XYZ file of C-alpha atoms in Angstrom:
717
model
C 36.264 -3.175 -6.990
C 36.165 0.867 -7.414
C 37.799 2.987 -4.966
C 34.747 5.762 -3.738
C 35.688 9.315 -4.734
C 36.212 11.879 -1.484
C 33.359 14.056 -2.796
C 31.182 10.631 -3.267
C 32.648 10.365 0.571
C 31.855 13.586 1.717
C 27.801 13.373 0.286
C 27.337 9.929 1.643
C 28.710 11.658 5.045
C 26.728 14.517 5.466
C 23.055 12.438 4.675
C 24.170 10.101 7.777
C 24.696 13.108 9.777
C 21.388 14.679 7.943
C 19.759 11.633 9.504
C 21.572 11.212 12.580
C 20.496 14.505 13.638
C 16.816 14.018 12.680
C 16.798 11.211 14.824
C 19.256 12.320 17.813
C 16.432 15.385 18.542
C 13.393 13.184 17.821
C 14.856 10.479 20.534
C 15.972 12.867 23.231
C 12.987 15.547 23.067
C 11.938 15.811 26.519
C 8.571 18.337 26.742
C 10.340 20.703 24.383
C 8.537 21.814 21.071
C 10.417 19.976 17.876
C 9.572 21.295 14.853
C 8.060 17.955 12.154
C 11.274 18.878 10.024
C 13.259 16.743 11.934
C 11.163 13.518 11.673
C 11.220 14.198 7.818
C 15.045 14.427 8.433
C 15.404 11.230 9.895
C 13.519 9.844 7.173
C 15.354 11.283 4.163
C 18.532 10.904 5.479
C 18.020 6.738 6.680
C 15.824 5.388 3.489
C 19.252 7.729 1.257
C 21.513 5.513 2.775
C 19.244 2.373 2.718
C 18.743 2.792 -0.722
C 22.092 3.173 -1.585
C 24.383 0.359 1.196
C 21.804 -1.866 2.058
C 19.109 -2.485 -1.014
C 22.023 -2.765 -3.172
C 23.976 -5.505 -0.985
C 21.420 -7.505 -1.424
C 20.266 -6.748 -4.913
C 24.025 -7.474 -6.013
C 25.359 -9.708 -3.346
C 22.394 -12.180 -2.321
C 20.006 -12.039 -4.928
C 22.515 -11.524 -7.635
C 20.085 -9.713 -10.204
C 21.759 -10.850 -13.464
C 21.092 -7.727 -16.663
C 21.892 -10.917 -19.338
C 18.596 -12.955 -18.245
C 15.754 -12.336 -20.334
C 12.096 -11.895 -17.779
C 8.503 -13.211 -18.244
C 7.704 -9.710 -20.110
C 10.354 -10.295 -23.117
C 10.376 -14.027 -23.397
C 6.205 -14.206 -23.067
C 5.204 -10.678 -24.550
C 1.919 -11.136 -25.485
C 0.526 -7.601 -25.437
C -2.296 -8.364 -22.689
C -0.372 -9.353 -19.476
C 3.454 -9.316 -20.505
C 4.457 -6.656 -21.657
C 8.473 -4.810 -21.665
C 7.438 -1.460 -20.088
C 10.010 1.317 -19.586
C 11.259 1.609 -16.128
C 10.011 5.433 -15.284
C 6.842 3.601 -16.102
C 6.822 0.449 -14.428
C 7.914 2.331 -11.137
C 5.013 4.780 -11.184
C 2.611 1.828 -11.721
C 4.119 -0.327 -8.886
C 4.184 2.243 -6.205
C 0.379 3.376 -7.726
C -0.383 -0.270 -7.028
C 1.112 -0.382 -4.000
C 0.439 2.946 -2.268
C -2.847 2.379 -1.134
C -5.403 3.575 2.118
C -2.423 1.880 4.291
C 0.262 4.503 4.542
C -2.269 7.246 4.682
C -4.975 6.265 7.541
C -3.006 3.508 9.669
C -0.122 6.366 11.022
C -2.666 8.851 11.868
C -4.521 6.597 13.789
C -1.553 5.540 15.619
C -0.425 8.391 16.445
C -2.945 8.085 19.249
C 0.433 5.993 21.173
C 2.388 9.340 19.997
C 4.545 10.266 17.169
C 7.828 8.683 18.107
C 6.950 4.728 17.977
C 5.098 5.195 14.761
C 8.004 6.922 12.783
C 10.861 4.132 14.230
C 8.964 1.268 13.478
C 7.616 2.948 9.359
C 10.932 3.994 9.040
C 13.453 0.812 10.483
C 10.606 -1.211 9.213
C 10.490 0.010 5.458
C 14.278 -0.583 5.648
C 14.710 -3.836 6.923
C 11.464 -5.468 6.438
C 8.938 -3.974 4.161
C 10.975 -3.116 0.974
C 13.157 -6.029 1.480
C 9.886 -8.541 0.907
C 8.803 -6.033 -2.227
C 12.385 -6.864 -3.575
C 13.083 -10.052 -3.288
C 8.946 -11.383 -4.146
C 9.837 -9.385 -6.916
C 13.011 -11.223 -8.189
C 11.918 -14.464 -7.474
C 8.910 -14.216 -8.839
C 10.241 -13.014 -11.938
C 12.737 -15.794 -12.154
C 9.344 -17.804 -12.118
C 7.247 -16.556 -14.736
C 5.697 -13.877 -12.257
C 3.622 -16.433 -10.516
C 1.872 -15.003 -7.747
C 2.716 -15.691 -4.177
C 0.297 -18.345 -3.504
C 1.377 -20.462 -6.386
C 4.694 -20.008 -5.572
C 4.139 -21.312 -2.050
C 2.121 -23.926 -3.759
C 5.258 -25.207 -5.609
C 8.745 -24.577 -3.812
C 6.935 -25.430 -0.476
C 4.646 -28.054 -1.075
C 0.937 -29.058 -1.489
C -0.245 -28.907 1.981
C 1.700 -25.848 3.396
C 1.402 -23.889 -0.429
C -2.483 -24.855 -0.516
C -2.946 -22.528 3.172
C -0.748 -19.740 1.617
C -3.200 -19.831 -1.653
C -6.513 -19.780 0.692
C -4.797 -17.078 2.665
C -3.883 -15.398 0.178
C -6.810 -14.845 -1.967
C -9.320 -14.834 1.037
C -7.089 -11.612 2.285
C -7.029 -10.007 -1.046
C -10.474 -9.751 -1.117
C -10.642 -8.608 2.026
C -8.482 -5.802 1.439
C -9.988 -5.262 -1.892
C -13.053 -4.618 -0.323
C -11.656 -2.394 2.278
C -9.729 -0.401 -0.093
C -13.327 -0.023 -1.861
C -15.043 1.386 0.869
C -12.748 3.893 1.829
C -12.656 5.177 -1.879
C -16.939 5.112 -1.766
C -16.503 7.241 1.405
C -14.550 9.525 -0.123
C -16.204 10.420 -3.153
C -19.874 10.177 -2.372
C -21.501 13.165 -2.972
C -18.194 15.102 -4.340
C -18.457 16.254 -7.781
C -15.089 17.686 -7.530
C -13.656 14.539 -6.390
C -15.703 12.310 -8.923
C -15.084 14.339 -11.930
C -11.023 14.432 -12.189
C -10.447 10.739 -11.107
C -12.756 10.396 -13.842
C -10.929 12.226 -16.038
C -7.715 10.139 -15.218
C -8.913 7.763 -17.297
C -9.255 9.020 -21.159
C -6.103 10.713 -19.934
C -4.730 7.554 -19.231
C -5.755 5.807 -22.467
C -4.493 8.682 -24.845
C -0.885 8.402 -23.144
C -0.809 4.492 -23.744
C -2.180 4.385 -27.792
C 0.739 7.438 -27.203
C 3.284 5.264 -26.001
C 1.937 2.059 -27.818
C 1.551 3.273 -31.320
C 1.933 6.944 -31.828
C 5.543 7.432 -29.856
C 7.060 4.319 -28.790
C 9.454 5.145 -26.213
C 9.224 8.862 -25.954
C 8.264 8.768 -22.036
C 8.908 12.245 -21.202
C 6.931 13.357 -24.087
C 3.873 11.656 -23.253
C 4.396 12.236 -19.627
C 4.561 16.209 -19.724
C 1.183 15.585 -21.851
C -0.457 13.886 -19.378
C 0.580 16.125 -16.046
C 0.056 18.833 -17.769
C -3.735 17.116 -18.632
C -4.585 15.739 -15.162
C -3.626 19.569 -13.616
C -6.577 20.765 -16.268
C -8.470 18.035 -14.383
C -7.568 18.951 -10.750
C -8.594 22.758 -11.565
C -11.989 21.820 -13.700
C -13.105 19.480 -10.603
C -12.918 22.454 -8.559
C -15.218 24.790 -11.469
C -17.411 21.482 -12.294
C -18.186 21.695 -8.950
C -19.731 24.808 -8.500
C -21.356 24.940 -11.600
C -24.538 23.546 -13.193
C -22.685 19.905 -13.723
C -22.719 19.288 -10.282
C -24.963 17.220 -9.881
C -24.518 15.044 -12.824
C -21.017 13.850 -10.718
C -22.333 14.009 -7.422
C -22.854 10.610 -6.911
C -24.637 8.239 -4.305
C -22.225 4.991 -2.725
C -24.222 2.767 -4.571
C -24.116 4.582 -7.873
C -20.244 4.938 -6.910
C -20.253 1.132 -6.236
C -21.814 -0.124 -9.686
C -19.129 2.291 -11.453
C -15.838 0.824 -9.457
C -17.042 -2.666 -10.096
C -17.531 -1.487 -13.984
C -13.796 0.418 -13.741
C -12.114 -3.107 -12.009
C -13.458 -5.277 -14.471
C -12.287 -3.321 -17.219
C -9.121 -2.391 -15.671
C -8.409 -6.310 -15.295
C -9.032 -7.636 -18.410
C -7.783 -4.284 -21.225
C -4.549 -5.042 -22.204
C -2.017 -3.712 -19.458
C 0.250 -0.957 -21.472
C -3.541 0.493 -22.554
C -5.085 1.530 -19.181
C -3.521 0.053 -16.023
C -0.118 1.395 -16.064
C -0.445 4.388 -17.988
C -2.892 5.290 -15.320
C -1.118 4.753 -12.048
C 1.932 6.017 -13.466
C 0.019 9.198 -13.804
C -1.332 8.985 -10.649
C 2.171 8.605 -9.416
C 3.418 12.513 -10.436
C -0.227 13.795 -8.234
C 0.815 11.283 -5.364
C 4.558 12.474 -5.199
C 3.931 15.829 -6.054
C 1.630 16.499 -3.082
C 4.077 14.503 -0.899
C 6.934 16.160 -1.778
C 4.823 19.375 -1.847
C 4.277 18.541 2.237
C 7.479 17.838 3.183
C 8.744 21.279 1.371
C 5.858 22.813 3.339
C 7.215 21.362 6.430
C 10.632 22.763 5.894
C 9.494 26.324 5.214
C 6.131 26.270 7.513
C 8.733 24.469 10.307
C 5.179 23.417 11.856
C 5.523 21.968 15.760
C 5.017 18.368 16.735
C 2.026 19.141 19.236
C 1.286 15.377 19.679
C 3.106 13.802 22.541
C 6.331 11.909 21.663
C 4.918 8.621 23.979
C 1.243 9.360 24.951
C -0.258 7.285 28.119
C -2.600 5.025 25.569
C 0.627 3.548 25.009
C 0.625 1.453 27.930
C -2.382 1.649 29.502
C -3.960 0.397 26.054
C -7.658 1.935 26.330
C -7.475 4.486 23.665
C -10.187 6.213 22.101
C -8.899 5.629 18.695
C -8.274 2.121 19.030
C -7.940 -0.702 21.642
C -4.846 -2.159 22.443
C -1.494 -1.429 23.977
C 1.690 0.072 21.585
C 2.692 -3.852 21.257
C 1.621 -5.443 19.009
C -1.209 -3.227 18.077
C 0.730 0.388 16.757
C 2.858 -2.474 14.527
C -0.993 -3.834 13.026
C -2.693 -0.143 12.512
C 0.500 1.270 10.363
C 0.893 -1.990 8.472
C 1.253 -0.326 4.961
C 3.341 2.120 5.619
C 6.660 -0.057 6.667
C 5.482 -3.635 5.769
C 2.539 -4.906 3.758
C 1.261 -8.635 2.749
C -0.376 -6.775 -0.396
C 2.597 -5.511 -1.633
C 4.006 -9.186 -2.052
C 0.777 -9.895 -3.961
C 1.809 -7.026 -6.773
C 5.290 -7.816 -6.590
C 4.130 -11.388 -7.759
C 1.418 -10.145 -9.944
C 1.356 -7.162 -12.309
C 4.603 -5.931 -12.045
C 7.105 -9.148 -12.705
C 5.043 -9.423 -15.845
C 6.303 -6.155 -17.002
C 10.054 -5.315 -15.591
C 12.474 -5.544 -18.545
C 15.353 -6.112 -16.480
C 16.283 -8.322 -13.546
C 18.512 -5.489 -12.280
C 16.093 -2.930 -11.908
C 13.759 -5.113 -9.039
C 16.177 -3.124 -6.377
C 14.406 0.431 -7.922
C 11.050 -0.579 -8.361
C 10.851 -3.159 -5.848
C 12.890 -1.202 -2.698
C 12.501 2.282 -4.399
C 8.833 2.143 -4.280
C 8.393 0.975 -0.330
C 10.727 3.928 0.569
C 8.528 6.096 -1.339
C 4.934 4.663 0.487
C 6.789 4.791 3.795
C 7.879 8.891 2.784
C 3.588 8.721 2.588
C 3.612 7.331 6.151
C 5.973 9.652 7.711
C 4.360 12.567 6.337
C 0.709 11.484 7.099
C 1.829 10.999 10.794
C 3.128 14.775 10.623
C -0.131 16.175 9.310
C -1.267 14.034 12.098
C 0.757 15.117 15.080
C 0.927 18.875 14.526
C -2.384 19.805 14.729
C -3.903 20.173 18.215
C -4.428 17.180 19.665
C -7.677 17.830 21.328
C -8.859 18.403 18.083
C -7.316 15.031 16.929
C -9.075 13.330 19.425
C -12.115 14.871 18.767
C -11.955 13.585 14.721
C -10.956 10.651 15.625
C -13.193 8.998 18.881
C -16.187 7.105 18.110
C -19.368 9.488 18.632
C -20.758 6.933 21.157
C -17.304 8.352 23.493
C -17.619 12.019 22.546
C -21.214 12.458 22.456
C -22.305 14.643 19.266
C -21.842 18.276 20.120
C -18.869 20.498 21.072
C -19.770 20.502 24.352
C -20.092 17.034 24.770
C -16.695 16.555 22.953
C -14.419 19.340 24.707
C -15.660 17.588 28.083
C -14.352 14.202 26.277
C -11.608 15.193 25.165
C -10.858 16.773 28.416
C -11.249 13.425 30.124
C -8.429 11.812 28.093
C -5.891 14.318 29.012
C -5.937 16.964 26.206
C -8.060 20.249 25.724
C -9.962 21.670 23.387
C -12.665 24.449 23.638
C -16.275 24.269 21.837
C -15.399 27.197 20.308
C -12.819 26.166 18.872
C -13.640 23.056 17.215
C -16.439 24.665 15.705
C -14.125 27.356 14.093
C -12.050 24.573 13.397
C -14.761 22.984 11.509
C -15.488 26.523 9.930
C -12.129 27.086 8.562
C -12.262 24.048 6.380
C -16.281 24.836 5.473
C -17.797 21.175 7.492
C -20.186 21.217 9.105
C -18.918 19.351 11.879
C -15.580 17.726 12.454
C -16.346 15.567 15.371
C -16.047 11.474 14.839
C -14.538 11.956 11.841
C -13.238 8.508 12.160
C -10.763 6.215 9.933
C -7.949 9.002 9.719
C -8.580 10.299 5.991
C -10.493 13.756 7.467
C -7.781 13.947 10.196
C -4.841 13.985 7.352
C -7.119 16.613 5.236
C -6.885 18.739 7.966
C -3.147 18.612 9.300
C -2.294 18.830 4.994
C -4.718 21.762 4.892
C -2.772 23.504 8.031
C 0.968 22.973 6.810
C 0.195 24.450 2.985
C -2.738 27.432 4.939
C 0.923 28.206 6.239
C 3.557 28.152 3.438
C 0.984 30.140 1.809
C -0.231 33.029 4.829
C -2.842 31.364 6.109
C -5.408 31.008 3.711
C -7.321 28.530 1.791
C -7.659 25.985 4.286
C -10.876 24.470 3.266
C -9.087 24.524 -0.429
C -6.513 22.353 1.172
C -8.964 20.044 2.704
C -11.218 19.455 -0.126
C -8.125 18.870 -2.536
C -6.794 16.223 0.218
C -9.911 14.764 0.626
C -10.197 14.321 -3.297
C -5.746 12.879 -3.438
C -6.686 10.424 -1.093
C -9.593 8.895 -2.896
C -6.784 8.858 -6.258
C -4.178 6.969 -4.113
C -6.436 4.271 -3.118
C -8.273 3.576 -6.449
C -5.068 2.669 -7.802
C -4.743 0.369 -5.508
C -7.844 -1.010 -5.993
C -7.241 -1.246 -10.024
C -3.870 -3.235 -9.941
C -5.406 -5.822 -7.387
C -8.058 -6.542 -9.351
C -6.185 -7.591 -11.577
C -3.507 -9.394 -9.102
C -6.337 -11.267 -7.621
C -7.346 -12.463 -11.213
C -4.073 -13.774 -11.795
C -4.150 -15.723 -7.818
C -7.341 -17.317 -8.688
C -6.439 -18.177 -12.481
C -3.294 -20.005 -10.637
C -5.500 -21.784 -7.800
C -7.757 -22.548 -11.112
C -4.708 -23.444 -13.064
C -3.904 -26.620 -10.475
C -6.823 -28.202 -11.816
C -7.541 -27.366 -14.768
C -4.562 -26.721 -16.883
C -5.336 -23.741 -19.144
C -5.825 -21.346 -16.844
C -2.679 -21.492 -16.271
C -2.374 -19.352 -19.210
C -3.320 -15.717 -17.423
C -4.105 -14.150 -20.803
C -6.474 -17.440 -21.992
C -9.425 -14.911 -22.550
C -11.952 -17.222 -21.174
C -9.946 -17.581 -17.938
C -9.545 -13.922 -18.150
C -13.212 -12.839 -18.221
C -14.625 -15.352 -15.663
C -11.877 -14.917 -13.211
C -12.197 -10.945 -13.621
C -15.737 -11.422 -12.703
C -15.237 -13.567 -9.783
C -13.336 -11.135 -8.616
C -14.883 -7.915 -8.603
C -18.345 -9.975 -7.904
C -16.274 -11.074 -4.622
C -15.259 -8.001 -3.247
C -17.910 -5.428 -4.924
C -20.867 -7.790 -2.955
C -19.340 -6.899 0.306
C -18.625 -3.740 -0.813
C -22.441 -3.258 -2.074
C -23.700 -4.327 1.499
C -21.000 -2.445 3.511
C -22.937 0.474 1.917
C -26.102 -0.185 2.393
C -25.933 -1.748 6.103
C -23.280 -0.013 8.489
C -22.490 -2.713 10.468
C -22.821 -5.478 6.987
C -20.512 -6.056 4.361
C -17.039 -4.775 3.996
C -18.222 -3.050 7.584
C -18.308 -6.538 8.954
C -14.454 -7.394 7.896
C -12.774 -3.888 8.632
C -11.528 -4.692 12.096
C -9.544 -7.457 10.505
C -7.734 -5.238 7.764
C -4.405 -5.047 9.304
C -4.307 -8.045 10.934
C -5.212 -10.167 7.735
C -2.580 -7.730 5.370
C 0.211 -8.320 8.442
C -0.440 -11.954 8.487
C -0.443 -11.474 4.085
C 3.282 -10.116 4.973
C 4.308 -13.838 6.976
C 3.023 -15.761 4.118
C 5.644 -13.684 1.470
C 8.409 -13.430 4.108
C 8.315 -17.355 4.635
C 8.347 -17.965 0.885
C 11.079 -15.655 0.672
C 12.966 -17.255 3.257
C 12.232 -20.494 1.815
C 13.602 -19.600 -1.557
C 16.434 -18.497 -0.461
C 17.554 -21.398 1.536
C 16.553 -23.744 -0.940
C 18.679 -21.782 -4.175
C 22.275 -21.997 -2.274
C 21.683 -18.405 -0.283
C 21.367 -20.390 3.153
C 23.660 -17.460 4.716
C 21.953 -14.931 3.705
C 18.211 -16.234 4.662
C 18.394 -14.075 7.887
C 17.015 -11.124 5.898
C 14.288 -12.093 5.498
C 14.184 -14.688 8.462
C 14.371 -11.884 10.896
C 11.403 -9.776 9.636
C 9.957 -13.218 9.127
C 10.179 -13.685 12.576
C 9.178 -10.126 13.574
C 6.016 -10.539 12.110
C 5.093 -13.734 12.757
C 5.117 -12.523 16.896
C 3.522 -9.045 16.407
C 0.678 -11.435 14.151
C -0.206 -14.006 16.040
C 0.068 -11.837 19.467
C -2.508 -9.636 18.111
C -4.570 -12.426 16.433
C -4.584 -13.890 20.446
C -5.792 -11.262 21.771
C -8.798 -10.038 19.209
C -9.651 -13.969 19.985
C -9.360 -14.159 23.334
C -8.739 -10.865 24.968
C -11.390 -10.371 28.219
C -11.059 -6.491 27.045
C -14.867 -6.692 24.532
C -12.882 -2.977 22.797
C -10.168 -5.969 21.732
C -11.619 -9.457 21.904
C -14.396 -10.221 18.814
C -15.461 -13.509 21.391
C -15.928 -10.982 24.881
C -17.949 -8.426 22.346
C -20.303 -11.018 21.172
C -20.625 -11.990 25.077
C -21.156 -8.691 26.523
C -23.955 -7.749 23.433
C -25.353 -11.517 23.677
C -26.235 -10.192 27.278
C -27.673 -7.247 26.359
C -29.950 -9.366 24.431
C -31.482 -11.395 26.348
C -31.397 -7.818 29.197
C -33.405 -6.305 26.263
C -30.418 -3.716 26.319
C -29.013 -2.156 23.444
C -25.245 -0.969 23.763
C -23.694 1.363 20.850
C -22.604 1.503 18.181
C -26.166 -0.245 17.761
C -29.079 1.515 17.802
C -31.847 -1.680 17.679
C -32.079 -4.659 18.683
C -31.719 -5.681 14.982
C -28.298 -3.892 15.584
C -27.460 -5.763 18.124
C -27.727 -8.861 16.632
C -25.563 -8.175 13.723
C -23.021 -6.800 16.094
C -23.308 -9.980 17.728
C -23.383 -11.808 13.867
C -19.796 -9.486 13.101
C -18.045 -10.295 16.654
C -18.573 -14.157 15.793
C -17.353 -14.509 11.981
C -14.462 -11.910 12.821
C -13.730 -14.011 15.952
C -13.858 -17.278 13.854
C -12.352 -15.829 10.800
C -9.122 -14.605 12.689
C -8.507 -17.284 14.335
C -8.571 -19.250 10.816
C -6.688 -17.133 9.370
C -4.071 -17.630 12.118
C -3.955 -21.065 11.781
C -3.189 -20.690 7.963
C -0.251 -18.675 8.631
C 1.208 -21.161 10.869
C 0.689 -23.558 8.893
C 2.488 -22.108 5.938
C 5.482 -20.708 8.491
C 5.757 -24.285 10.002
C 5.465 -26.154 6.991
C 7.819 -23.669 5.110
C 10.470 -24.365 8.081
C 10.306 -28.219 7.326
C 11.083 -27.765 3.633
C 14.410 -25.189 5.195
C 15.435 -27.851 7.397
C 14.746 -30.797 4.803
C 16.762 -28.815 1.850
C 19.584 -28.132 4.949
C 20.055 -31.766 5.724
C 20.192 -32.987 1.837
C 20.286 -30.136 -0.486
C 20.133 -32.560 -3.928
C 17.108 -33.771 -2.897
C 15.024 -29.614 -3.123
C 13.781 -28.943 -6.692
C 13.926 -25.629 -7.774
C 10.747 -24.229 -10.188
C 12.874 -21.383 -11.574
C 11.991 -20.717 -15.541
C 15.117 -22.317 -17.652
C 17.692 -19.284 -18.484
C 17.175 -17.691 -21.921
C 19.662 -14.739 -22.656
C 18.548 -11.334 -22.914
C 17.971 -9.204 -26.042
C 16.678 -6.144 -24.378
C 18.892 -3.319 -23.358
C 17.860 -1.270 -20.625
C 19.029 0.915 -17.729
C 18.794 -0.212 -13.889
C 17.683 2.786 -12.160
C 15.797 6.336 -13.177
C 19.254 7.769 -14.425
C 21.556 5.894 -16.767
C 25.168 5.010 -15.934
C 27.770 6.178 -18.036
C 28.241 2.564 -19.338
C 24.376 1.943 -19.941
C 23.952 5.608 -22.078
C 27.161 3.318 -24.541
C 25.044 0.513 -24.661
C 21.689 2.401 -24.884
C 23.338 4.431 -27.817
C 25.035 1.103 -29.635
C 21.657 -0.081 -29.884
C 19.912 2.691 -31.237
C 22.540 2.684 -33.909
C 21.770 -1.436 -34.734
C 18.388 -0.719 -34.840
C 18.676 2.484 -37.293
C 20.896 -0.004 -39.488
C 18.324 -2.322 -39.356
C 16.034 -0.103 -40.269
C 18.090 1.687 -43.259
C 19.173 -2.183 -44.726
C 14.935 -3.117 -44.331
C 13.869 -0.101 -46.614
């Protein structure tokens, strides 16, 4: 065992002290102003310690990753779905695929409880639950030819629990994709700047894909410089387009955007992964991490203070205007992707295990990507917490609560215990060139205002409008990359399900199955999206209220599969690594599900809401948000559907968890009776580093591989 050098010890001691200082200031402050820089310090210090020590321990000691074992990308390489992909490109693809709406929107909404509960869950949750889930699922899927989460559940838990997992995972996947698509449509509708810039990422990505595949194989640094330069040009040109005669061409109505998104989702799902999906996600990662990195630097430079309370009264009362419900369990459900996300498990068992070069890269790609997403969530929480709380609640409370004028909004905010004048509300909208900021719910506009506040302070107080609209466009790009990868993963899941009935579907690159399942997946989420765009209370809007719970229930499935596989593969003493997060997530999500189904508070319980609206219909009354009697009937239908689905999904997850427990107990009693569906060992001939920066030993190995390749080429001539 190598002894750490004094320099290394000093370095990690300093990192630990920085993180500890950040946590101490956040936890011990009592009413005084706190700089947002302390939140950044707590996050970065914690992430560094977790990646260096905890993630390394899991990868090497628990999973025992094997650099000599060939991955599915190497063994099954077909240039379509299975393709060994440079670790830097794959890191970008994986991060872009998992980083959807959750880390941007969830923390913004959770800020109504105060900045401290969200900060604790985002950082502690990702270290011990979210990043662990992503890495362990990626490892076990890689050992099983890139099998989907549902199929792994079927093969390792059994047909009963596995069938429940397959159905639950696919149903939740469609809901998640529909919600992600709706957020993109809302962000890009009538926005020529955003539409143009995002459209340009497609030809840029195609150029990058062919550059790496045909023109200059392996030259990742070259193609990165080219791609980033073209992306920056597209971003700048987008604003020019918005102010030119071309603006009308790129000003698209929501229904038109739906059509284009369905077409794009289908094409991205069926094209070879190296051609469009991987390079586009890699390209977008530069913008995502670049923006978040600049935001963190902006916080350190401008040192904005956290104006939101550490813990608000809404945390205990549960009557917040942004969302109803107490801190436990709803702050954990609302934040979702920033700390733990079931959607990530679908990516970790979807595209990524079919592209990873080495098992040793699961730490960087699985655990590291999730830490990167968590940093996004922290910055979103910072952006929401540095703006005036009065403005925050005026933006995030529904119109039915605050009215439609700055005067009524000011009065409503005062009733929440905060204050902001009508003049200040009008000025805030004017500063970002918006007609109004009232009831701009959903989190995205609030994040954009916070981003504009930080960047404008760094630039001397100007350019608020530019930064606001840049942030809106940035959020759309951020989310769209999760949609295209998610569609491809949905196709894999459906192929695995159908493969249990008709074996050719098991080959995920089989053309007829590929085309059919891709069409079904985009058709399903496209239908819900189309209806939602045309009917404010219908389609995906109907399913939006169960988005957070569905995502966390899916995480329970993933953690149950991981725990079962740890036990069955002889790692019983390490099963607590996923077992403890599984227990926590199950308790949180089932508590939330119970309350959403049976709570007597109509703002929380679906069936109570249904009863109240039905009583109002019988009395001939119209309750907000409904505007007509037809809307009232739609609300009744939506509440019924959401209540039934919440109960059904919760029951499916209970079945999966209990069946997983049965399998674990059975294995402990009789280990010889257990069977693993792990792919046979094949020795790898690929040479690739485990991390972003090769070690000295890896550099020597790479150099030796190049010499062998050059010698082979010379003898071939």
